[in-house]
Coordinates of C-alpha atoms in Angstrom, one line a residue:
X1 CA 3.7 18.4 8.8
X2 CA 5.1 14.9 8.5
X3 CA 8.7 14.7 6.1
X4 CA 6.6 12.3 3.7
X5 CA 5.1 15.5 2.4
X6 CA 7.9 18.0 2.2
X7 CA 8.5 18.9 -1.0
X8 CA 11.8 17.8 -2.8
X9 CA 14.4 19.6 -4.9
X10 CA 16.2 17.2 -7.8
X11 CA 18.2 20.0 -9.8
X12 CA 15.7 22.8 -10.7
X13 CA 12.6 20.5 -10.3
X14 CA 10.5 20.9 -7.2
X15 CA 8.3 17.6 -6.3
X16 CA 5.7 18.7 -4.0
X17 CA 5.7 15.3 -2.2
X18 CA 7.8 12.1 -1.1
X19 CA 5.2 10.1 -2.3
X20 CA 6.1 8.5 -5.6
X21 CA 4.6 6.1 -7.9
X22 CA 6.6 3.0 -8.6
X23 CA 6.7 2.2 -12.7
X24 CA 4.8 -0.7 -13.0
X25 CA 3.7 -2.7 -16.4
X26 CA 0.1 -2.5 -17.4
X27 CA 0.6 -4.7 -21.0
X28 CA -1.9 -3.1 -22.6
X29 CA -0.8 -1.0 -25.7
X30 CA -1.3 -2.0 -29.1
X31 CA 1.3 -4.9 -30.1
X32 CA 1.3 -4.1 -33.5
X33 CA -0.1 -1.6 -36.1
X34 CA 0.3 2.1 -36.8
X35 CA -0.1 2.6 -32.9
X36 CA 1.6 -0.4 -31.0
X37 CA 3.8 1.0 -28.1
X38 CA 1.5 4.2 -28.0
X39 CA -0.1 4.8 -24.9
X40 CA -4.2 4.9 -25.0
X41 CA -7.3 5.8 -23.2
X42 CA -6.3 2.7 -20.3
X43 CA -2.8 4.5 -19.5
X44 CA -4.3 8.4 -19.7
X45 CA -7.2 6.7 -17.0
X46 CA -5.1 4.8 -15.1
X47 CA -2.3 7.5 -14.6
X48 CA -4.3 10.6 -14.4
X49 CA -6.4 9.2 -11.4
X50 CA -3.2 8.4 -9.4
X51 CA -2.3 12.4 -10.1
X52 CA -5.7 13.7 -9.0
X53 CA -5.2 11.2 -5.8
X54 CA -2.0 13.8 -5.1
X55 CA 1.0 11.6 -5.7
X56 CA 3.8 13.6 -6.1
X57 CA 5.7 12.3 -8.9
X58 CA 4.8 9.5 -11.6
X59 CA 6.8 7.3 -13.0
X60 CA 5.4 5.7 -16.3
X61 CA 5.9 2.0 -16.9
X62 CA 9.2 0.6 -18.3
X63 CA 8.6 1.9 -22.1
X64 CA 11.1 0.6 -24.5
X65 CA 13.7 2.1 -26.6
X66 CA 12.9 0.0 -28.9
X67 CA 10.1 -2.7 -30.9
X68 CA 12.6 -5.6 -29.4
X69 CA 13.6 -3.7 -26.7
X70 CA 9.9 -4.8 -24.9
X71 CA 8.9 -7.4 -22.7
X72 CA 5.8 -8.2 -24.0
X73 CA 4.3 -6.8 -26.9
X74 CA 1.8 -5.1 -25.0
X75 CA 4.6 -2.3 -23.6
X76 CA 4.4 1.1 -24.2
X77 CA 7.4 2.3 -26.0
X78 CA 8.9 5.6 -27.5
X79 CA 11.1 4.6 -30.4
X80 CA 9.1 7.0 -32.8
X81 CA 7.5 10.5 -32.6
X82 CA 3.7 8.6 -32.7
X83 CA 4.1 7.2 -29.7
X84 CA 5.9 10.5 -27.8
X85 CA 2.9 12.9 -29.3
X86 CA 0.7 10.3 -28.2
X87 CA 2.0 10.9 -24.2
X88 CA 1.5 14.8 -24.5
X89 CA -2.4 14.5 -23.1
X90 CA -1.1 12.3 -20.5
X91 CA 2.1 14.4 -19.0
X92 CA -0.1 17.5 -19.7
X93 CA -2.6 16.2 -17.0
X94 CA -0.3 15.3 -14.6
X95 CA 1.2 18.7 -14.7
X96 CA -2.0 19.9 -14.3
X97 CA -3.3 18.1 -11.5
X98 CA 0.8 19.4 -9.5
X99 CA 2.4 16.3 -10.2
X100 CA 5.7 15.8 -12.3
X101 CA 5.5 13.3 -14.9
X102 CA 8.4 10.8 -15.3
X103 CA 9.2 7.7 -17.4
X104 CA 11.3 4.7 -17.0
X105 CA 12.8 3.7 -20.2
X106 CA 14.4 0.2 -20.7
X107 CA 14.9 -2.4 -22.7
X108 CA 14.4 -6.7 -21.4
X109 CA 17.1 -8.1 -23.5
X110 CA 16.8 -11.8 -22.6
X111 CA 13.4 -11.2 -21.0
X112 CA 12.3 -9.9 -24.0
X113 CA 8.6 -11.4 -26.2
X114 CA 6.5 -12.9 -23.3
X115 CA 2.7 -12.9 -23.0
X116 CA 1.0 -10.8 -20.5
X117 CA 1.0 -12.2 -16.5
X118 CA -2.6 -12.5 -16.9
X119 CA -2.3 -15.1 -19.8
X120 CA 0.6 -17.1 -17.9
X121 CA 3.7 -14.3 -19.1
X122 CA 5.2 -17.3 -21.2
X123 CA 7.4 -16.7 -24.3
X124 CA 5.6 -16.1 -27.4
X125 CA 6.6 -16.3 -30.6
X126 CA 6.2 -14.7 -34.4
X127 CA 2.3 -16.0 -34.5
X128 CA 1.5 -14.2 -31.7
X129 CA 3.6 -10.7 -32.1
X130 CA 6.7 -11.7 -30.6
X131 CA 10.5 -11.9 -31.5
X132 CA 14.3 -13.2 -30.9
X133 CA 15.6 -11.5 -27.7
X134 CA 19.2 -10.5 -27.3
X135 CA 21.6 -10.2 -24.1
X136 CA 25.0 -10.4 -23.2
X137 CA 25.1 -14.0 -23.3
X138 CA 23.5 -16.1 -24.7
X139 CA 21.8 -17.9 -21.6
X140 CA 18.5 -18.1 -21.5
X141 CA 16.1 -16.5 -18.5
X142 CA 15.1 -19.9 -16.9
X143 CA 13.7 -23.5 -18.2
X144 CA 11.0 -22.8 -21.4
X145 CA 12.9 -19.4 -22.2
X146 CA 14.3 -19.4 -25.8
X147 CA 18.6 -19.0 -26.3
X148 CA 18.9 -15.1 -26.7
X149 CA 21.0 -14.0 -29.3
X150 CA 24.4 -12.5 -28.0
X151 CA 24.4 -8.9 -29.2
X152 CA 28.0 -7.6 -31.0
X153 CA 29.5 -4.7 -29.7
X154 CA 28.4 -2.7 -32.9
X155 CA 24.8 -3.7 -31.7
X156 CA 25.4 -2.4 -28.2
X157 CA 25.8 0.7 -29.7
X158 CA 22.7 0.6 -31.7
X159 CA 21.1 0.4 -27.7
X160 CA 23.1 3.2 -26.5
X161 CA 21.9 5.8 -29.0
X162 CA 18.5 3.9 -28.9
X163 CA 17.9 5.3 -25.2
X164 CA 19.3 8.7 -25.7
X165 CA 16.7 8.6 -28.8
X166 CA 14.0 8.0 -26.4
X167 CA 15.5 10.1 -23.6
X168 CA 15.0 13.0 -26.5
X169 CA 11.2 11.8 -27.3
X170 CA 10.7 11.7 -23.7
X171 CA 11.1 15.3 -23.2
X172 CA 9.0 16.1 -26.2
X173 CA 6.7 14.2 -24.9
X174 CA 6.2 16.2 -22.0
X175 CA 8.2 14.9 -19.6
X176 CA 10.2 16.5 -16.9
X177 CA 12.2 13.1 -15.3
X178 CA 13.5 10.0 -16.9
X179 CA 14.6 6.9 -15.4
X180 CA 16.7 4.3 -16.6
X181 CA 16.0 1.2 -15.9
X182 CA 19.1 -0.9 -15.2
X183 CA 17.2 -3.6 -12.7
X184 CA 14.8 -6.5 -12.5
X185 CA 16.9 -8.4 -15.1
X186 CA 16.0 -6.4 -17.8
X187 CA 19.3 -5.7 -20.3
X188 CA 21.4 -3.2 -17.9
X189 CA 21.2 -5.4 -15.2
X190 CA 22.2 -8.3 -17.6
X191 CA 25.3 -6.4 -18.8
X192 CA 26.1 -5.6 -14.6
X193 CA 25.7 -9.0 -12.8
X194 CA 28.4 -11.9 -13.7
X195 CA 24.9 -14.0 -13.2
X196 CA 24.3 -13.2 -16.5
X197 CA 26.8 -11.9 -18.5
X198 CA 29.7 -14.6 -19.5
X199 CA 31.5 -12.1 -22.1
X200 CA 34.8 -11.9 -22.7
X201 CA 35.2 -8.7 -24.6
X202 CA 35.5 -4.8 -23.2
X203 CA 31.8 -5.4 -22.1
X204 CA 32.4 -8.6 -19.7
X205 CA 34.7 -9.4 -16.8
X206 CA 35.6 -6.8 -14.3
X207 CA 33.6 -5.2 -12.5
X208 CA 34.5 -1.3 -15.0
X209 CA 33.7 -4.0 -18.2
X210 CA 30.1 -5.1 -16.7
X211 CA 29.7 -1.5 -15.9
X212 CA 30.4 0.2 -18.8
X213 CA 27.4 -0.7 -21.1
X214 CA 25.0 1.3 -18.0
X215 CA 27.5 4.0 -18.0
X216 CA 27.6 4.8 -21.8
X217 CA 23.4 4.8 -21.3
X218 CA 23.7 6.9 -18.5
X219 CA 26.1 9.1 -20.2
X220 CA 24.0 9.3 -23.4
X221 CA 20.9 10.1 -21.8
X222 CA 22.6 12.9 -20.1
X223 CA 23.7 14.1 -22.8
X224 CA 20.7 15.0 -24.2
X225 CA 18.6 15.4 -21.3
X226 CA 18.1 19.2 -20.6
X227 CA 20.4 19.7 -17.7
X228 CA 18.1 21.7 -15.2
X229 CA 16.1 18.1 -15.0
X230 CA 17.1 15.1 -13.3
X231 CA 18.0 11.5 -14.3
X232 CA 17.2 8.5 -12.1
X233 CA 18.6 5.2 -12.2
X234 CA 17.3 1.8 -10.8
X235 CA 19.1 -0.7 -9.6
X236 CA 18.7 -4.4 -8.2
X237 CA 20.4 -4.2 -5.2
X238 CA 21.0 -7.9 -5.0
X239 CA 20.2 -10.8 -7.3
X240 CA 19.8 -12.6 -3.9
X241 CA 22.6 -15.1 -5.1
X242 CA 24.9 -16.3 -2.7
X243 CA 28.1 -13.7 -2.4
X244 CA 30.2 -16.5 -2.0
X245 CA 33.2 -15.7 -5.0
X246 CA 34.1 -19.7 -5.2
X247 CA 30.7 -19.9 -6.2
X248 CA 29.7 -20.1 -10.2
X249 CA 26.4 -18.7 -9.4
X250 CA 27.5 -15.4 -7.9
X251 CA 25.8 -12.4 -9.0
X252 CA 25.7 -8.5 -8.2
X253 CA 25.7 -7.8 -4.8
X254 CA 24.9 -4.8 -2.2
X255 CA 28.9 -3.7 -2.4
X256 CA 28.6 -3.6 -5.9
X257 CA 25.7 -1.6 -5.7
X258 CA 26.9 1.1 -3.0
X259 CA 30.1 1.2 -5.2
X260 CA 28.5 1.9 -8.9
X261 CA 26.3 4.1 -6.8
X262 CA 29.5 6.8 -6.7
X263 CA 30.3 6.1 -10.4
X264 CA 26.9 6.5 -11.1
X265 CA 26.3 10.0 -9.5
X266 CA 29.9 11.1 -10.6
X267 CA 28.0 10.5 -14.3
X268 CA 24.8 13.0 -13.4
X269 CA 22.4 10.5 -11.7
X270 CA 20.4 12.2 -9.8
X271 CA 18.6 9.7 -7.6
X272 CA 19.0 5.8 -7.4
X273 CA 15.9 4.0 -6.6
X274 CA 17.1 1.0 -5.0
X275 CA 14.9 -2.4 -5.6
X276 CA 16.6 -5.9 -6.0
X277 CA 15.9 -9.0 -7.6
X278 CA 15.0 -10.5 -11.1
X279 CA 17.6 -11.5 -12.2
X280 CA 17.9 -15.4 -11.0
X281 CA 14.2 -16.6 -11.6
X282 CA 15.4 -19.6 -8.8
X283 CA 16.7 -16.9 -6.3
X284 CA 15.4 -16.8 -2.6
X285 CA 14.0 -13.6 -1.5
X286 CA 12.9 -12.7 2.0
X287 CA 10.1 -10.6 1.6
X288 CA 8.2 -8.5 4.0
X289 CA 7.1 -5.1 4.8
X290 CA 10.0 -2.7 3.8
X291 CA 12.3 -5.6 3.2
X292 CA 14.6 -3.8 0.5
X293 CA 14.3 0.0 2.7
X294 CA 17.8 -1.1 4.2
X295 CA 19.5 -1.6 0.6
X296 CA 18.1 2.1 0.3
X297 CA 19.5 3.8 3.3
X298 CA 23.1 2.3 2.8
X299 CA 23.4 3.8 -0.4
X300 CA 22.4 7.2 0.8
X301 CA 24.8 7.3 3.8
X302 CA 28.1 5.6 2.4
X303 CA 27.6 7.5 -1.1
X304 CA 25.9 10.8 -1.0
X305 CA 23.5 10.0 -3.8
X306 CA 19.8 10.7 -2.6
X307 CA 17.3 7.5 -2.9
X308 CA 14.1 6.0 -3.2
X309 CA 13.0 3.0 -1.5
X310 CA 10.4 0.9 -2.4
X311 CA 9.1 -2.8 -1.5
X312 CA 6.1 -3.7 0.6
X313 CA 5.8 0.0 1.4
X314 CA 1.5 0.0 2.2
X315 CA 1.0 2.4 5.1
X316 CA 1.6 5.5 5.6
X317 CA 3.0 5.4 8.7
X318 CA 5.7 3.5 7.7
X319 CA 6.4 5.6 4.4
X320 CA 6.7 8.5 6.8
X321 CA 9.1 6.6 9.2
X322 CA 11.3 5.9 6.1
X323 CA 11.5 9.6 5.5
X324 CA 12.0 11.1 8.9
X325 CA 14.7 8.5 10.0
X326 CA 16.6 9.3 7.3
X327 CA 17.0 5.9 4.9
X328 CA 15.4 7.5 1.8
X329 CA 14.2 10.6 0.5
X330 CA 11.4 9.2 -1.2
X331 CA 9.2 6.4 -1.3
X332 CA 8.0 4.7 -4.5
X333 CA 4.9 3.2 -4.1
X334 CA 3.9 0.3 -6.3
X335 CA 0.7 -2.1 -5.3
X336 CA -1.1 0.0 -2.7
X337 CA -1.5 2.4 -5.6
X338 CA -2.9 -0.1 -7.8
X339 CA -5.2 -0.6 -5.3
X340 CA -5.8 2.6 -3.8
X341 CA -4.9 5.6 -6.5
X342 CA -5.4 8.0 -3.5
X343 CA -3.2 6.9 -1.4
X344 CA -1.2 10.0 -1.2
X345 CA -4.6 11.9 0.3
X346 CA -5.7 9.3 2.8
X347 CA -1.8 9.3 3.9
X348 CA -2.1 13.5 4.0
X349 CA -5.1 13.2 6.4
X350 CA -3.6 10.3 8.6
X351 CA -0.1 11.9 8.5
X352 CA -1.6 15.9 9.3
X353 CA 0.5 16.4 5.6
X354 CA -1.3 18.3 2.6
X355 CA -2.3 17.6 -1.0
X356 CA -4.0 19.5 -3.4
X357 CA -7.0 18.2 -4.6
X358 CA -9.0 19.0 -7.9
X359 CA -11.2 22.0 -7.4
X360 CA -13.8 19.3 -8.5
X361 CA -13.7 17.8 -5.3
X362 CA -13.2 20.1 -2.8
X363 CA -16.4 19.9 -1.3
X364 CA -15.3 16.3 -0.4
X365 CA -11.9 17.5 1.3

């Protein structure tokens, strides 16, 4: 049986696969209203055939810790109990289909109050739902982007105890893995790259001052995460900036990464899933099949701390490559399970691996 289908240990959980969905945005909760942030019948559709189609574990879309804390009013959040009894028929499914439920939580920061990709993704305003972001600095994401407000240390705080809030709803929610999302130049990754964050204070500077606002998450969702289930973390890699240090431009880097990597699972992080990018709207990326696997695989052998990769992963004889040379222990699949929520099946029969499959359509297996 090919590696891709092994199952995988994180603390006292057992994934019955390597093949993991990526969190990915759908924009399309209520934005206001008794129900805005709750997940409806789109999510429970959209996620429950990606568990029938045997993927191993999913994570839910980047759902904010808070009404501000979202990048378009059209995210799924869980900064109140409505929202986290609202997920119960959806993490009940998975669980009942063999897959373990997860959820990314996060915040944009500076990101923050744009439309949906479909309708452009621009900025929008109070007429149309939206609000001031906040940040580090106050620099705004690119040309068009409104100045976010520079949050106070008394309101980093606020943040801290607004993800262990949701890490708590999480759970009641149903779920059995949460992952928090310090990439893609949401807030965390804001606080980490000198790209982006120009303080002065205890939260700016050196590399333990840019860190510290990720660790006190980290260290807050631990705390009240049960301690038989694991905690993920993703990370940008890269803000594919130059790593030159003369440079005013120069962001976080890959030996930034490998080296918060050990501080990160000396703080209870299970797994990092390694991605890179979003950060510097102007960066250059070199895309291509697998192109961030290597980020990955560098982590897991200079630190220790198990990975997934993701990134142009669409085949499954390159996800099972991945796992059998060793550069990751899972892969996070994104757009091939957009467009094909069975993935992890075909990929079973290609690979000679095994799924289970609904008992409603065995007489198609």
């Amino acid at each position: 049986m090919s590696a891709l289908y092994e199952p995988f240990q994180l603390r006292s959980l057992t994934i019955p696969n390597r093949v993991w969905m990526s969190p990915m945005c759908q924009y399309s909760a209520e934005a206001s209203g008794p129900d805005a942030g709750a997940p409806g019948d789109w999510h429970f559709a959209h996620y429950g055939a990606r568990a029938a189609g045997g993927t191993g574990l999913i994570l839910v879309e980047a759902t904010a810790v808070s009404p501000e804390g979202r990048i378009s009013p059209g995210d799924l959040g869980l900064w109140n109990d409505r929202q986290a009894a609202a997920f119960r028929r959806i993490t009940s499914f998975l669980k009942g289909q063999g897959t373990v439920p997860g959820v990314q939580i996060a915040h944009a920061g500076r990101k923050a109050s744009t439309d949906a990709p479909w309708r452009g993704g621009a900025p929008v305003g109070s007429e149309a739902d939206g609000w001031q972001p906040v940040a580090p600095s106050p620099l705004p994401f690119d040309d068009g982007h409104p100045v976010p407000d520079e949050l106070t240390v008394e309101e980093i705080q606020r943040v801290v105890a607004d993800f262990a809030a949701a890490a708590r709803r999480a759970r009641d929610a149903g779920f059995e893995v949460v992952e928090v999302h310090g990439a893609h130049g949401y807030l965390i990754d804001q606080f980490l790259s000198p790209h982006t964050n120009h303080r002065t204070d205890a939260y700016g500077g050196s590399f333990e001052n840019r860190t510290r606002f990720a660790l006190e998450v980290v260290d807050a969702v631990r705390a009240v995460w049960p301690e038989e289930l694991p905690v993920l973390f993703r990370i940008s890699a890269t803000d594919w900036l130059t790593e030159n240090p003369n440079d005013e431009r120069e962001g976080w880097t890959v030996d930034d990464t490998v080296r918060f990597a050990a501080v990160l699972k000396a703080h209870g992080v299970d797994l990092l899933d390694v991605s890179t990018g979003g950060n510097a709207p102007k960066a250059r990326i070199p895309t291509g099949p697998g192109y961030q696997v290597p980020f990955a695989e560098r982590v897991r052998s200079e630190v220790g701390l198990p990975v997934g990769a993701v990134g142009q992963i669409t085949e499954a004889g390159q996800a099972a490559k991945i796992i059998e040379n060793g550069q990751a222990d899972a892969v996070l699949i994104g757009r091939e399970l957009l467009r094909n929520p069975y993935f992890a099946r075909h990929a079973a029969r290609e690979l000679g691996g095994e799924v289970s499959a609904p008992v409603q359509y065995h007489r198609a297996v």
